[in-house]
Amino acid sequence: MPADDILAGLKARSLEGVMFHGRMREYFLYLGLPGYAAMHSFHETEERLGAEKLTDYFMAQNGSLIPDKALTAPDVIPAQWFRMRRQDTDAQWRRRAVRDGMTAWRDWEKSTAVSLKDMIFRLSSENEYGCCRLAERKLSDVESEIAGAEDMIFDLESIEYNLPTIIGRQPDIEKKYLTKITFLMTPVCTLGI
């Protein structure tokens, strides 16, 4: 069934998203920015839950597993970072790293949106409307994330990536995303409905 291959690609992209956001969490922790790290931890959790939801839906509908597809681990952290300590960096280097990290995040999400649009078209062509709706919801989430990333980049550019300002914002950002993770992971009582 061709839809199996499309769904394998959709699940693979979600799992690659888990890896991407996990690496971005490490990226921003290395820069000493726990708020941005918590933000990516939230997106990592969302991606994992999305992949699980897709698997659960497909299994309930078809009684089978989505085939595995080869995953490509996103290359996010520059190789030279593994040979240095963050104490050896200066403010100019850190500003550039924040800019590069935010840009990499936005670009990842934009490429995910392109992939999802293609998968939605292909799922629709195969009359896989339930899976198509799951992919459409994911696309909506990705487009919201792109808008958020672009707003954040615009804001950071307006302050010229001023590190004291960025560092000062971290506690509020961290609190916001840790709360969102807690809410995301809280089981919902359906009362048998």
Coordinates of C-alpha atoms in Angstrom, one line a residue:
M1 CA 0.0 0.0 0.0
P2 CA 1.6 3.3 -1.1
A3 CA 0.1 5.1 1.9
D4 CA 2.3 3.0 4.2
D5 CA 5.4 4.6 2.6
I6 CA 4.0 8.1 2.9
L7 CA 3.2 7.5 6.6
A8 CA 6.7 6.0 7.1
G9 CA 8.0 9.3 5.8
L10 CA 5.7 11.3 8.0
K11 CA 6.7 9.4 11.1
A12 CA 10.4 9.5 10.2
R13 CA 10.2 13.3 9.9
S14 CA 8.6 13.5 13.3
L15 CA 11.4 11.3 14.8
E16 CA 14.0 13.4 13.0
G17 CA 12.3 16.4 14.6
V18 CA 12.7 14.8 18.0
M19 CA 16.4 14.5 17.3
F20 CA 16.7 18.0 15.9
H21 CA 15.0 19.6 18.9
G22 CA 17.0 17.5 21.3
R23 CA 20.2 18.7 19.7
M24 CA 18.9 22.3 19.8
R25 CA 18.2 21.9 23.5
E26 CA 21.9 20.9 23.9
Y27 CA 23.0 23.8 21.6
F28 CA 21.3 26.4 23.8
L29 CA 22.3 24.8 27.1
Y30 CA 25.9 25.0 25.8
L31 CA 25.3 28.7 25.2
G32 CA 24.0 29.1 28.8
L33 CA 20.5 29.9 27.6
P34 CA 18.1 27.6 29.6
G35 CA 15.0 29.3 28.4
Y36 CA 15.7 28.5 24.7
A37 CA 16.8 25.0 25.8
A38 CA 13.4 24.5 27.5
M39 CA 11.6 25.8 24.4
H40 CA 13.3 23.1 22.3
S41 CA 12.6 20.5 25.0
F42 CA 8.9 21.4 24.6
H43 CA 9.1 21.0 20.8
E44 CA 11.0 17.7 21.2
T45 CA 8.2 16.4 23.5
E46 CA 5.5 17.6 21.0
E47 CA 7.3 15.8 18.1
R48 CA 7.6 12.6 20.1
L49 CA 3.9 12.7 21.1
G50 CA 2.9 13.4 17.5
A51 CA 4.8 10.4 16.2
E52 CA 3.1 8.2 18.9
K53 CA -0.3 9.6 17.9
L54 CA 0.3 8.8 14.3
T55 CA 1.4 5.3 15.2
D56 CA -1.6 4.7 17.4
Y57 CA -4.0 6.0 14.8
F58 CA -2.6 3.9 12.0
M59 CA -2.6 0.8 14.3
A60 CA -6.2 1.3 15.3
Q61 CA -7.3 1.8 11.7
N62 CA -5.2 -0.8 9.9
G63 CA -4.1 -3.2 12.6
S64 CA -0.5 -2.9 11.6
L65 CA 2.6 -0.9 12.3
I66 CA 3.9 1.9 10.2
P67 CA 7.0 0.6 8.4
D68 CA 10.4 2.0 9.6
K69 CA 12.2 4.4 7.4
A70 CA 15.9 5.3 7.6
L71 CA 16.4 8.3 9.8
T72 CA 18.8 11.1 9.2
A73 CA 20.1 12.7 12.3
P74 CA 20.1 16.5 11.8
D75 CA 23.6 18.0 12.0
V76 CA 22.9 20.9 14.3
I77 CA 25.9 21.4 16.6
P78 CA 29.1 22.5 14.8
A79 CA 31.9 19.9 15.1
Q80 CA 34.3 22.4 16.6
W81 CA 32.0 22.9 19.6
F82 CA 32.9 19.4 20.8
R83 CA 36.5 20.4 21.1
M84 CA 36.0 23.6 23.1
R85 CA 34.6 24.8 26.4
R86 CA 32.0 27.6 26.5
Q87 CA 34.3 29.5 28.8
D88 CA 36.7 29.9 25.8
T89 CA 34.1 31.9 23.8
D90 CA 33.5 35.6 23.7
A91 CA 30.4 37.7 23.4
Q92 CA 30.7 38.2 19.7
W93 CA 30.9 34.4 19.2
R94 CA 27.9 33.8 21.4
R95 CA 25.8 36.4 19.6
R96 CA 26.6 34.8 16.3
A97 CA 25.8 31.3 17.7
V98 CA 22.4 32.5 18.9
R99 CA 21.7 34.0 15.5
D100 CA 22.8 30.8 13.8
G101 CA 20.8 28.6 16.1
M102 CA 17.6 30.5 15.6
T103 CA 18.1 30.6 11.9
A104 CA 18.7 26.8 11.8
W105 CA 15.5 26.3 13.8
R106 CA 13.4 28.4 11.4
D107 CA 14.9 26.7 8.4
W108 CA 14.3 23.2 9.8
E109 CA 10.6 24.1 10.4
K110 CA 10.3 25.5 6.9
S111 CA 11.7 22.4 5.3
T112 CA 9.3 20.3 7.5
A113 CA 6.4 22.4 6.2
V114 CA 7.4 21.7 2.6
S115 CA 7.7 18.0 3.3
L116 CA 4.3 17.9 5.1
K117 CA 2.5 19.7 2.2
D118 CA 3.8 17.0 -0.2
M119 CA 2.8 14.2 2.2
I120 CA -0.7 15.8 2.6
F121 CA -1.2 15.9 -1.1
R122 CA 0.0 12.3 -1.5
L123 CA -2.2 11.0 1.4
S124 CA -5.2 12.8 -0.1
S125 CA -4.5 11.2 -3.4
E126 CA -4.5 7.8 -1.7
N127 CA -7.8 8.6 0.1
E128 CA -6.1 8.4 3.5
Y129 CA -8.2 11.2 4.9
G130 CA -7.7 10.3 8.6
C131 CA -4.0 10.4 8.3
C132 CA -4.2 13.4 6.0
R133 CA -6.0 15.3 8.9
L134 CA -3.3 14.3 11.3
A135 CA -0.7 15.6 8.9
E136 CA -2.7 18.8 8.3
R137 CA -2.8 19.4 12.1
K138 CA 0.9 18.9 12.2
L139 CA 1.4 21.3 9.4
S140 CA -0.7 23.9 11.3
D141 CA 1.5 23.4 14.3
V142 CA 4.6 23.7 12.2
E143 CA 3.4 26.9 10.6
S144 CA 2.7 28.4 14.0
E145 CA 6.2 27.4 15.1
I146 CA 7.6 29.1 12.0
A147 CA 5.7 32.2 12.8
G148 CA 7.0 32.1 16.4
A149 CA 10.6 31.5 15.2
E150 CA 10.3 34.4 12.8
D151 CA 8.9 36.7 15.5
M152 CA 11.7 35.7 17.8
I153 CA 14.4 36.3 15.2
F154 CA 12.9 39.7 14.3
D155 CA 12.9 40.6 18.0
L156 CA 16.5 39.4 18.4
E157 CA 17.6 41.4 15.4
S158 CA 15.9 44.5 16.7
I159 CA 18.1 44.3 19.9
E160 CA 21.1 43.3 17.8
Y161 CA 21.4 40.0 19.7
N162 CA 22.3 41.9 22.9
L163 CA 23.5 39.2 25.2
P164 CA 22.5 40.8 28.6
T165 CA 19.0 41.3 27.3
I166 CA 18.8 37.7 26.0
I167 CA 20.2 36.3 29.2
G168 CA 17.7 38.5 31.2
R169 CA 14.8 37.0 29.4
Q170 CA 15.8 33.3 30.0
P171 CA 14.1 32.8 33.3
D172 CA 10.7 33.8 32.0
I173 CA 11.1 31.8 28.8
E174 CA 12.2 28.8 30.8
K175 CA 9.3 29.0 33.2
K176 CA 6.8 29.4 30.3
Y177 CA 8.1 26.3 28.4
L178 CA 8.5 24.1 31.5
T179 CA 4.9 24.9 32.3
K180 CA 3.9 24.0 28.8
I181 CA 5.8 20.7 29.0
T182 CA 4.0 19.9 32.3
F183 CA 0.7 20.6 30.7
L184 CA 1.5 18.6 27.6
M185 CA 2.5 15.6 29.7
T186 CA -0.5 15.7 32.1
P187 CA -3.0 12.9 31.4
V188 CA -6.4 14.0 30.4
C189 CA -9.3 12.4 32.2
T190 CA -12.0 11.5 29.7
L191 CA -14.5 10.1 32.2
G192 CA -15.3 7.3 29.8
I193 CA -16.3 9.7 27.0

